[in-house]
Every structure is written in C-alpha cells, then in structure tokens.
mmCIF file of C-alpha atoms and ligand atoms in Angstrom:
data_model
loop_
_atom_site.group_PDB
_atom_site.id
_atom_site.type_symbol
_atom_site.label_atom_id
_atom_site.label_comp_id
_atom_site.label_asym_id
_atom_site.label_seq_id
_atom_site.Cartn_x
_atom_site.Cartn_y
_atom_site.Cartn_z
ATOM 1 C CA UNK G 233 84.026 80.903 88.052
ATOM 2 C CA UNK G 234 80.426 80.404 87.084
ATOM 3 C CA UNK G 235 77.294 78.820 88.491
ATOM 4 C CA UNK G 236 77.071 76.728 90.646
ATOM 5 C CA UNK G 237 80.258 78.100 92.334
ATOM 6 C CA UNK G 238 79.061 81.660 91.726
ATOM 7 C CA UNK G 239 75.747 82.394 93.359
ATOM 8 C CA UNK G 240 74.991 86.122 93.411
ATOM 9 C CA UNK G 241 72.047 85.478 95.699
ATOM 10 C CA UNK G 242 74.438 84.658 98.603
ATOM 11 C CA UNK G 243 75.048 88.343 99.331
ATOM 12 C CA UNK G 244 71.345 89.129 99.113
ATOM 13 C CA UNK G 245 70.235 86.685 101.735
ATOM 14 C CA UNK G 246 69.980 89.014 104.770
ATOM 15 C CA UNK G 247 69.505 92.743 105.154
ATOM 16 C CA UNK G 248 72.869 93.057 106.951
ATOM 17 C CA UNK G 249 74.645 91.513 103.983
ATOM 18 C CA UNK G 250 72.664 93.598 101.525
ATOM 19 C CA UNK G 251 73.591 96.776 103.398
ATOM 20 C CA UNK G 252 77.245 95.743 103.601
ATOM 21 C CA UNK G 253 77.554 95.389 99.846
ATOM 22 C CA UNK G 254 75.310 98.347 98.938
ATOM 23 C CA UNK G 255 77.212 100.360 96.323
ATOM 24 C CA UNK G 256 75.337 103.615 96.813
ATOM 25 C CA UNK G 257 73.715 105.374 99.700
ATOM 26 C CA UNK G 258 71.742 108.613 99.926
ATOM 27 C CA UNK G 259 72.646 110.925 102.762
ATOM 28 C CA UNK G 260 70.765 113.989 103.991
ATOM 29 C CA UNK G 261 73.864 116.081 103.301
ATOM 30 C CA UNK G 262 73.478 115.273 99.580
ATOM 31 C CA UNK G 263 70.064 116.928 99.433
ATOM 32 C CA UNK G 264 68.925 120.417 98.475
ATOM 33 C CA UNK G 265 65.323 121.336 99.242
ATOM 34 C CA UNK G 266 63.773 123.794 96.722
ATOM 35 C CA UNK G 267 61.290 126.269 98.188
ATOM 36 C CA UNK G 268 58.992 128.984 96.848
ATOM 37 C CA UNK G 269 58.703 132.299 98.612
ATOM 38 C CA UNK G 270 55.915 134.767 97.925
ATOM 39 C CA UNK G 271 55.236 138.433 98.617
ATOM 40 C CA UNK G 272 51.553 137.691 99.238
ATOM 41 C CA UNK G 273 50.371 138.132 102.818
ATOM 42 C CA UNK G 274 49.674 134.416 103.243
ATOM 43 C CA UNK G 275 51.275 131.139 102.320
ATOM 44 C CA UNK G 276 49.309 129.007 99.859
ATOM 45 C CA UNK G 277 49.136 125.448 98.609
ATOM 46 C CA UNK G 278 50.243 124.577 95.082
ATOM 47 C CA UNK G 279 47.531 122.324 93.722
ATOM 48 C CA UNK G 280 49.797 120.514 91.258
ATOM 49 C CA UNK G 281 52.481 119.849 93.904
ATOM 50 C CA UNK G 282 50.821 118.288 96.969
ATOM 51 C CA UNK G 283 52.838 119.000 100.117
ATOM 52 C CA UNK G 284 54.734 121.971 98.613
ATOM 53 C CA UNK G 285 53.694 125.545 99.351
ATOM 54 C CA UNK G 286 54.376 129.128 98.397
ATOM 55 C CA UNK G 287 55.736 130.464 101.665
ATOM 56 C CA UNK G 288 55.687 133.888 103.201
ATOM 57 C CA UNK G 289 59.101 134.831 104.555
ATOM 58 C CA UNK G 290 58.013 133.833 108.089
ATOM 59 C CA UNK G 291 56.796 130.451 106.903
ATOM 60 C CA UNK G 292 59.949 130.022 104.830
ATOM 61 C CA UNK G 293 61.964 130.329 108.034
ATOM 62 C CA UNK G 294 59.687 127.786 109.760
ATOM 63 C CA UNK G 295 59.917 125.326 106.883
ATOM 64 C CA UNK G 296 63.699 125.741 106.894
ATOM 65 C CA UNK G 297 63.674 124.886 110.606
ATOM 66 C CA UNK G 298 61.792 121.698 109.753
ATOM 67 C CA UNK G 299 64.372 120.908 107.052
ATOM 68 C CA UNK G 300 67.267 121.490 109.429
ATOM 69 C CA UNK G 301 65.669 119.398 112.184
ATOM 70 C CA UNK G 302 65.428 116.543 109.678
ATOM 71 C CA UNK G 303 69.110 116.937 108.769
ATOM 72 C CA UNK G 304 68.658 118.696 105.417
ATOM 73 C CA UNK G 305 71.364 121.353 105.243
ATOM 74 C CA UNK G 306 70.667 123.203 102.013
ATOM 75 C CA UNK G 307 67.710 125.050 100.541
ATOM 76 C CA UNK G 308 67.177 126.538 97.115
ATOM 77 C CA UNK G 309 65.009 129.645 96.828
ATOM 78 C CA UNK G 310 62.590 130.691 94.099
ATOM 79 C CA UNK G 311 60.937 134.093 94.418
ATOM 80 C CA UNK G 312 57.407 134.957 93.379
ATOM 81 C CA UNK G 313 57.268 138.757 93.189
ATOM 82 C CA UNK G 314 54.115 140.870 93.297
ATOM 83 C CA UNK G 315 55.198 143.003 90.362
ATOM 84 C CA UNK G 316 56.694 141.883 87.070
ATOM 85 C CA UNK G 317 58.116 143.952 84.229
ATOM 86 C CA UNK G 318 59.980 143.595 80.922
ATOM 87 C CA UNK G 319 63.418 143.601 82.537
ATOM 88 C CA UNK G 320 62.594 141.437 85.560
ATOM 89 C CA UNK G 321 63.831 144.175 87.895
ATOM 90 C CA UNK G 322 62.486 142.449 91.025
ATOM 91 C CA UNK G 323 65.054 139.700 90.464
ATOM 92 C CA UNK G 324 67.893 142.089 91.334
ATOM 93 C CA UNK G 325 66.193 144.696 93.530
ATOM 94 C CA UNK G 326 67.836 145.030 96.951
ATOM 95 C CA UNK G 327 64.376 144.816 98.530
ATOM 96 C CA UNK G 328 63.181 142.110 96.095
ATOM 97 C CA UNK G 329 61.587 138.970 97.486
ATOM 98 C CA UNK G 330 64.669 136.756 97.150
ATOM 99 C CA UNK G 331 67.121 139.260 98.642
ATOM 100 C CA UNK G 332 64.726 139.827 101.560
ATOM 101 C CA UNK G 333 64.281 136.086 102.063
ATOM 102 C CA UNK G 334 68.017 135.435 102.104
ATOM 103 C CA UNK G 335 68.560 138.118 104.733
ATOM 104 C CA UNK G 336 65.699 136.802 106.887
ATOM 105 C CA UNK G 337 66.865 133.188 106.649
ATOM 106 C CA UNK G 338 70.431 134.139 107.437
ATOM 107 C CA UNK G 339 69.250 136.076 110.485
ATOM 108 C CA UNK G 340 67.092 133.158 111.629
ATOM 109 C CA UNK G 341 69.411 130.238 110.908
ATOM 110 C CA UNK G 342 72.898 131.708 110.949
ATOM 111 C CA UNK G 343 75.451 129.571 109.163
ATOM 112 C CA UNK G 344 73.703 126.268 109.874
ATOM 113 C CA UNK G 345 72.064 126.261 106.463
ATOM 114 C CA UNK G 346 73.305 126.631 102.884
ATOM 115 C CA UNK G 347 71.133 129.219 101.153
ATOM 116 C CA UNK G 348 71.192 128.771 97.392
ATOM 117 C CA UNK G 349 69.074 131.187 95.326
ATOM 118 C CA UNK G 350 68.136 130.163 91.805
ATOM 119 C CA UNK G 351 69.258 132.939 89.460
ATOM 120 C CA UNK G 352 66.882 133.467 86.545
ATOM 121 C CA UNK G 353 64.539 136.130 85.245
ATOM 122 C CA UNK G 354 61.459 134.139 84.197
ATOM 123 C CA UNK G 355 59.641 134.497 87.517
ATOM 124 C CA UNK G 356 60.165 138.274 87.321
ATOM 125 C CA UNK G 357 59.531 139.185 83.685
ATOM 126 C CA UNK G 358 56.043 140.142 82.523
ATOM 127 C CA UNK G 359 56.514 137.979 79.404
ATOM 128 C CA UNK G 360 57.790 134.984 81.414
ATOM 129 C CA UNK G 361 60.985 134.427 79.417
ATOM 130 C CA UNK G 362 64.390 133.972 81.046
ATOM 131 C CA UNK G 363 65.924 137.171 79.660
ATOM 132 C CA UNK G 364 65.234 140.447 77.912
ATOM 133 C CA UNK G 365 63.491 140.333 74.544
ATOM 134 C CA UNK G 366 64.165 141.781 71.124
ATOM 135 C CA UNK G 367 61.817 140.861 68.266
ATOM 136 C CA UNK G 368 60.310 138.086 70.341
ATOM 137 C CA UNK G 369 63.592 136.346 71.124
ATOM 138 C CA UNK G 370 65.708 136.408 74.274
ATOM 139 C CA UNK G 371 68.832 138.544 73.785
ATOM 140 C CA UNK G 372 71.789 136.661 75.171
ATOM 141 C CA UNK G 373 74.424 139.268 76.023
ATOM 142 C CA UNK G 374 72.088 141.923 77.407
ATOM 143 C CA UNK G 375 70.601 139.274 79.697
ATOM 144 C CA UNK G 376 74.019 138.433 81.165
ATOM 145 C CA UNK G 377 74.213 141.904 82.683
ATOM 146 C CA UNK G 378 70.928 141.375 84.552
ATOM 147 C CA UNK G 379 71.857 137.875 85.744
ATOM 148 C CA UNK G 380 75.134 139.237 87.085
ATOM 149 C CA UNK G 381 73.254 141.970 88.933
ATOM 150 C CA UNK G 382 70.942 139.396 90.535
ATOM 151 C CA UNK G 383 73.921 137.237 91.511
ATOM 152 C CA UNK G 384 75.755 140.094 93.214
ATOM 153 C CA UNK G 385 72.513 141.212 94.897
ATOM 154 C CA UNK G 386 72.006 137.716 96.398
ATOM 155 C CA UNK G 387 75.666 137.489 97.395
ATOM 156 C CA UNK G 388 75.364 140.785 99.246
ATOM 157 C CA UNK G 389 72.216 139.527 100.992
ATOM 158 C CA UNK G 390 74.140 136.516 102.333
ATOM 159 C CA UNK G 391 73.711 133.653 99.850
ATOM 160 C CA UNK G 392 75.998 130.630 100.335
ATOM 161 C CA UNK G 393 76.148 129.852 96.628
ATOM 162 C CA UNK G 394 74.278 130.963 93.542
ATOM 163 C CA UNK G 395 72.644 128.785 90.915
ATOM 164 C CA UNK G 396 72.056 130.292 87.448
ATOM 165 C CA UNK G 397 69.296 128.422 85.595
ATOM 166 C CA UNK G 398 68.700 130.607 82.541
ATOM 167 C CA UNK G 399 70.785 128.750 79.903
ATOM 168 C CA UNK G 400 72.268 131.881 78.294
ATOM 169 C CA UNK G 401 75.670 131.333 76.656
ATOM 170 C CA UNK G 402 78.628 132.638 78.601
ATOM 171 C CA UNK G 403 76.744 133.343 81.809
ATOM 172 C CA UNK G 404 78.967 131.406 84.158
ATOM 173 C CA UNK G 405 82.108 133.305 83.137
ATOM 174 C CA UNK G 406 80.240 136.611 83.162
ATOM 175 C CA UNK G 407 78.734 136.012 86.603
ATOM 176 C CA UNK G 408 82.029 134.684 87.996
ATOM 177 C CA UNK G 409 83.701 137.870 86.876
ATOM 178 C CA UNK G 410 80.980 140.068 88.383
ATOM 179 C CA UNK G 411 81.134 138.223 91.710
ATOM 180 C CA UNK G 412 84.922 138.465 91.830
ATOM 181 C CA UNK G 413 84.832 142.180 91.027
ATOM 182 C CA UNK G 414 82.347 142.707 93.873
ATOM 183 C CA UNK G 415 84.644 140.861 96.299
ATOM 184 C CA UNK G 416 82.818 137.520 96.301
ATOM 185 C CA UNK G 417 85.631 135.438 94.832
ATOM 186 C CA UNK G 418 84.920 132.662 97.353
ATOM 187 C CA UNK G 419 81.222 132.316 96.542
ATOM 188 C CA UNK G 420 80.610 129.057 94.632
ATOM 189 C CA UNK G 421 78.492 128.788 91.484
ATOM 190 C CA UNK G 422 76.303 125.778 90.818
ATOM 191 C CA UNK G 423 75.499 125.912 87.106
ATOM 192 C CA UNK G 424 72.318 124.457 85.654
ATOM 193 C CA UNK G 425 74.531 123.303 82.778
ATOM 194 C CA UNK G 426 72.503 120.696 80.933
ATOM 195 C CA UNK G 427 69.002 122.035 81.309
ATOM 196 C CA UNK G 428 66.501 120.674 78.842
ATOM 197 C CA UNK G 429 63.357 122.321 77.436
ATOM 198 C CA UNK G 430 61.128 119.943 79.361
ATOM 199 C CA UNK G 431 57.424 119.410 79.916
ATOM 200 C CA UNK G 432 58.375 118.133 83.371
ATOM 201 C CA UNK G 433 58.601 121.769 84.573
ATOM 202 C CA UNK G 434 54.813 122.139 84.221
ATOM 203 C CA UNK G 435 53.876 122.165 87.929
ATOM 204 C CA UNK G 436 56.760 124.541 88.754
ATOM 205 C CA UNK G 437 55.472 127.073 86.262
ATOM 206 C CA UNK G 438 52.055 126.919 87.901
ATOM 207 C CA UNK G 439 53.710 127.332 91.306
ATOM 208 C CA UNK G 440 55.855 130.291 90.272
ATOM 209 C CA UNK G 441 53.519 131.793 87.667
ATOM 210 C CA UNK G 442 56.382 131.700 85.155
ATOM 211 C CA UNK G 443 54.798 130.174 82.059
ATOM 212 C CA UNK G 444 56.016 132.149 79.015
ATOM 213 C CA UNK G 445 53.319 134.452 77.679
ATOM 214 C CA UNK G 446 54.094 133.350 74.125
ATOM 215 C CA UNK G 447 56.247 130.668 72.554
ATOM 216 C CA UNK G 448 58.464 128.326 74.528
ATOM 217 C CA UNK G 449 62.018 128.095 75.889
ATOM 218 C CA UNK G 450 63.446 126.012 73.059
ATOM 219 C CA UNK G 451 65.765 128.772 71.802
ATOM 220 C CA UNK G 452 67.751 128.643 75.049
ATOM 221 C CA UNK G 453 66.969 125.398 76.907
ATOM 222 C CA UNK G 454 68.260 122.193 75.325
ATOM 223 C CA UNK G 455 66.607 119.787 72.928
ATOM 224 C CA UNK G 456 65.790 116.548 74.826
ATOM 225 C CA UNK G 457 67.177 114.604 71.863
ATOM 226 C CA UNK G 458 70.757 115.793 72.482
ATOM 227 C CA UNK G 459 73.259 114.023 74.701
ATOM 228 C CA UNK G 460 76.572 115.119 73.164
ATOM 229 C CA UNK G 461 75.502 118.745 73.281
ATOM 230 C CA UNK G 462 74.728 118.354 76.997
ATOM 231 C CA UNK G 463 78.318 117.281 77.555
ATOM 232 C CA UNK G 464 79.527 120.351 75.637
ATOM 233 C CA UNK G 465 77.370 122.601 77.837
ATOM 234 C CA UNK G 466 78.904 120.988 80.910
ATOM 235 C CA UNK G 467 82.443 121.348 79.543
ATOM 236 C CA UNK G 468 81.843 125.038 78.737
ATOM 237 C CA UNK G 469 80.540 125.784 82.228
ATOM 238 C CA UNK G 470 83.525 124.062 83.812
ATOM 239 C CA UNK G 471 85.871 126.147 81.640
ATOM 240 C CA UNK G 472 84.016 129.317 82.662
ATOM 241 C CA UNK G 473 84.468 128.550 86.351
ATOM 242 C CA UNK G 474 81.440 126.546 87.553
ATOM 243 C CA UNK G 475 82.108 124.818 90.886
ATOM 244 C CA UNK G 476 79.230 122.356 90.544
ATOM 245 C CA UNK G 477 77.380 121.419 87.354
ATOM 246 C CA UNK G 478 73.821 120.185 87.103
ATOM 247 C CA UNK G 479 71.703 117.979 84.887
ATOM 248 C CA UNK G 480 67.991 118.791 84.788
ATOM 249 C CA UNK G 481 65.434 117.159 84.780
ATOM 250 C CA UNK G 482 66.642 113.996 86.491
ATOM 251 C CA UNK G 483 64.861 110.743 85.724
ATOM 252 C CA UNK G 484 64.584 111.084 81.923
ATOM 253 C CA UNK G 485 68.262 112.174 81.728
ATOM 254 C CA UNK G 486 70.138 109.635 83.890
ATOM 255 C CA UNK G 487 72.222 108.712 80.850
ATOM 256 C CA UNK G 488 73.581 112.285 80.696
ATOM 257 C CA UNK G 489 74.426 112.152 84.369
ATOM 258 C CA UNK G 490 76.325 108.905 83.965
ATOM 259 C CA UNK G 491 78.228 110.169 80.942
ATOM 260 C CA UNK G 492 79.092 113.432 82.732
ATOM 261 C CA UNK G 493 80.341 111.395 85.696
ATOM 262 C CA UNK G 494 82.551 109.318 83.387
ATOM 263 C CA UNK G 495 84.005 112.375 81.651
ATOM 264 C CA UNK G 496 84.540 114.837 84.530
ATOM 265 C CA UNK G 497 85.516 114.919 88.171
ATOM 266 C CA UNK G 498 83.602 118.051 89.155
ATOM 267 C CA UNK G 499 80.766 117.692 91.733
ATOM 268 C CA UNK G 500 77.577 116.778 89.890
ATOM 269 C CA UNK G 501 74.065 117.780 90.852
ATOM 270 C CA UNK G 502 70.766 116.508 89.494
ATOM 271 C CA UNK G 503 67.383 118.240 89.704
ATOM 272 C CA UNK G 504 64.462 115.903 90.371
ATOM 273 C CA UNK G 505 61.983 118.456 88.998
ATOM 274 C CA UNK G 506 58.393 119.367 89.772
ATOM 275 C CA UNK G 507 56.759 117.081 87.188
ATOM 276 C CA UNK G 508 58.744 114.106 88.463
ATOM 277 C CA UNK G 509 57.629 114.948 92.002
ATOM 278 C CA UNK G 510 53.974 115.431 91.075
ATOM 279 C CA UNK G 511 53.749 112.149 89.167
ATOM 280 C CA UNK G 512 54.933 110.253 92.248
ATOM 281 C CA UNK G 513 52.545 112.167 94.510
ATOM 282 C CA UNK G 514 49.561 111.624 92.212
ATOM 283 C CA UNK G 515 50.171 107.912 91.815
ATOM 284 C CA UNK G 516 50.711 107.535 95.566
ATOM 285 C CA UNK G 517 47.489 109.419 96.345
ATOM 286 C CA UNK G 518 45.627 107.127 93.974
ATOM 287 C CA UNK G 519 47.046 104.155 95.867
ATOM 288 C CA UNK G 520 48.907 102.889 92.806
ATOM 289 C CA UNK G 521 52.438 103.002 94.200
ATOM 290 C CA UNK G 522 54.123 102.942 97.605
ATOM 291 C CA UNK G 523 55.492 106.500 97.899
ATOM 292 C CA UNK G 524 58.166 105.714 100.490
ATOM 293 C CA UNK G 525 59.690 102.905 98.486
ATOM 294 C CA UNK G 526 59.411 104.728 95.181
ATOM 295 C CA UNK G 527 61.177 107.809 96.553
ATOM 296 C CA UNK G 528 63.941 105.692 98.116
ATOM 297 C CA UNK G 529 64.433 103.968 94.797
ATOM 298 C CA UNK G 530 64.529 107.093 92.698
ATOM 299 C CA UNK G 531 66.907 108.947 95.015
ATOM 300 C CA UNK G 532 69.372 106.068 94.995
ATOM 301 C CA UNK G 533 69.062 105.853 91.203
ATOM 302 C CA UNK G 534 70.480 109.394 91.000
ATOM 303 C CA UNK G 535 73.462 108.369 93.128
ATOM 304 C CA UNK G 536 73.992 105.237 91.056
ATOM 305 C CA UNK G 537 73.943 107.309 87.853
ATOM 306 C CA UNK G 538 76.716 109.484 89.304
ATOM 307 C CA UNK G 539 75.103 112.403 91.140
ATOM 308 C CA UNK G 540 76.747 113.811 94.257
ATOM 309 C CA UNK G 541 73.947 116.270 95.010
ATOM 310 C CA UNK G 542 70.185 115.865 94.559
ATOM 311 C CA UNK G 543 67.710 118.735 94.387
ATOM 312 C CA UNK G 544 64.330 117.331 95.301
ATOM 313 C CA UNK G 545 60.962 118.429 96.690
ATOM 314 C CA UNK G 546 60.896 115.068 98.501
ATOM 315 C CA UNK G 547 63.950 116.056 100.585
ATOM 316 C CA UNK G 548 62.385 116.924 103.937
ATOM 317 C CA UNK G 549 59.681 114.237 103.938
ATOM 318 C CA UNK G 550 62.300 111.670 102.977
ATOM 319 C CA UNK G 551 64.687 112.836 105.718
ATOM 320 C CA UNK G 552 61.910 112.820 108.324
ATOM 321 C CA UNK G 553 60.821 109.313 107.347
ATOM 322 C CA UNK G 554 64.406 108.129 107.609
ATOM 323 C CA UNK G 555 64.762 109.666 111.067
ATOM 324 C CA UNK G 556 61.679 107.767 112.219
ATOM 325 C CA UNK G 557 62.784 104.396 110.871
HETATM 326 C C1 PBG Z 729 63.812 128.915 86.237
HETATM 327 C C2 PBG Z 729 63.656 127.504 86.684
HETATM 328 C C3 PBG Z 729 62.694 126.562 86.304
HETATM 329 C C4 PBG Z 729 62.920 125.427 87.104
HETATM 330 C C5 PBG Z 729 64.019 125.707 87.899
HETATM 331 N N1 PBG Z 729 64.461 126.989 87.611
HETATM 332 C C6 PBG Z 729 61.574 126.657 85.358
HETATM 333 C C7 PBG Z 729 61.803 126.695 83.919
HETATM 334 O O1 PBG Z 729 62.918 126.695 83.410
HETATM 335 O O2 PBG Z 729 60.780 126.786 83.236
HETATM 336 C C8 PBG Z 729 62.107 124.167 87.085
HETATM 337 C C9 PBG Z 729 62.114 123.397 88.357
HETATM 338 C C10 PBG Z 729 61.059 122.360 88.477
HETATM 339 O O3 PBG Z 729 60.302 122.051 87.528
HETATM 340 O O4 PBG Z 729 60.975 121.799 89.568
HETATM 341 N N2 PBG Z 729 64.238 129.073 84.947
#
C-alpha cells in the first residue's frame, strides 16, 4: 500500500494518537544523577556547569532528597579530595570523601536510593591520570590493585553498585574477583566499557580538578574514530562479568549504542557528559534554544538508540519539570 492509501500523518494528528504510537519513553527510573562531593567546608558553583555544584556531604544529602522527591532513584558520586598523591590513596581510604559520602547518604536515605560511586583514580592522583605511572605512562596491572581496593572500600561503605571508569584492561574481572572474595558477590558492576578520549569531558575536569598534569588520556581511553573496537571493549567487559555496560559520551556516539543494542542483550547505559550538558545550558542561557524541549529530545534520542539507563546532569530538573506538567 502506498500513498494515497498510506498517510503517515494520520497517526500524528492529535497528541493522544501521537502518545499512543510513541515508540520510546523516558522514565525517571531510567535516570542516574551524577553529583560532585567536596571536602571543602562549603558547597560551590561550577562555572562551566550552570546548575551543578560541588556539594558538602550535608548538601549532597539535601540534593539527593530533591532528586528522590522528583522520582530520580539513583545517584552517581564523584569525590573531590583535599589531598592528592601519586597513588590516589584518598580514592580507597576508609575515611576518604567518597566512602564518607556513601555512609552519610545511606544513613540519610536508607534503601530508597541507589548509590553508585564512580571508581577511578584521576580525581585523587597528583598527576591527574587514571592510574599509577611508570615512565610517564599509566601502568595497567598495578592500577587494577588500587581500583579493586576502592571498589571494596565503597562496597563496605554501603554502595548499591560500583562503576569503574578508568579504562584499564582486565579491570572488570579483577574487581569482580575482589568483590566476591570480600563477600560482595551480589554487588553489581556497571562498566564504563566504551569510554572515548573526549573533549566533551572538559567541564567535568574543571569541576573535579582532574585535568592531567601532562599529556592526555589517549593511551587508555578510546580513539573517537573506532566503532568496532568499542564493541570489542563491550564484549570483553561482558565476559569479565559486567552487569551493565556503558557508552560514553552519549550524543556523538549514538551509533555505538545502537550497534551494542543490536549485538547484546545486557542492560545498556549511556553517559550524557558534562560538555553535552554545558552546551545545552549555554545555548539556552543565550536564548538560542528552548532548554526544556531540547532536553526532552536528547533524552528520548538515547532511548531510541537503545539505552536502558541514562546518566545525565539534567536528571533532576527534567524530573521536576515533568512532575509540574
Ligand atoms: C573519571 C571520569 C570522568 C568522567 C566520568 N568519570 C573524567 C575523565 O575521564 O576525564 C567524565 C564525566 C563528564 O564529563 O561528565 N575518569
């Protein structure tokens, strides 16, 4: 059947019809809200990420309350420690900022919130790289030990899941093994599997003070030119025991998400990163785009491309707007 019998506009003629045939829908339970927590005495704005703050632990609990009231049920935590060193020891210290935050949030919110710490060393190392260094390069296998320590430390503090973002080879299997040995065999791992060496992390690095002191992350994060390799990374992480795999950043890599969806049946997450957030905010503040509609459109584009879970700094504002409408 073709035109004039077929008229695709028929099902677009009213909003009830459009909703009935909508193929994808974003729900608050799909969202993870990333938050920064600081050891400074006061919370502070992040100039490159309007609306996002570095929170003290008290303010982190308040902001989590706001998230929960809006229906957002998961938060990701990034720590900003006062002291950094070569080995990133504050990442796995029992009284480190992330471990303390997890305990405080758990006390405040009980089991009504999923607490998902990002596991990486770059916010904690003096040189800003995601592992330990030898001759100016990140040493893979020695780094695994430290990532495993951080993972177990966060598990003991009460994390609901852990999310390694370092891009070392073999980390998922290594961390899985460490968690199991420590008695956390039921704690899920969300792997940042296809994480690209991206300029879209710029505002995050300002927020977390994690810009590498020298060089870049290209020897461990992926080349943006590579799609097949991203699928290999995902396949490796699944083999090593990942429960959820992630593609990051989001918008420039929707093709990877779609291909991963076609090739696997594991839950898929996408990270709508800081630079993607800041571009929307800046254009909206200039009056060039309608923020509400743009955010709706980009969140549904992640679902359409195959994501089950979306990490986004827009999460709570989006959920609050939806509650109001
Ligand atoms: C830590 C980490 C980064 C992001 C998430 N985890 C920074 C990086 O790899 O440089 C970026 C998140 C964002 O830009 O919103 N390795």
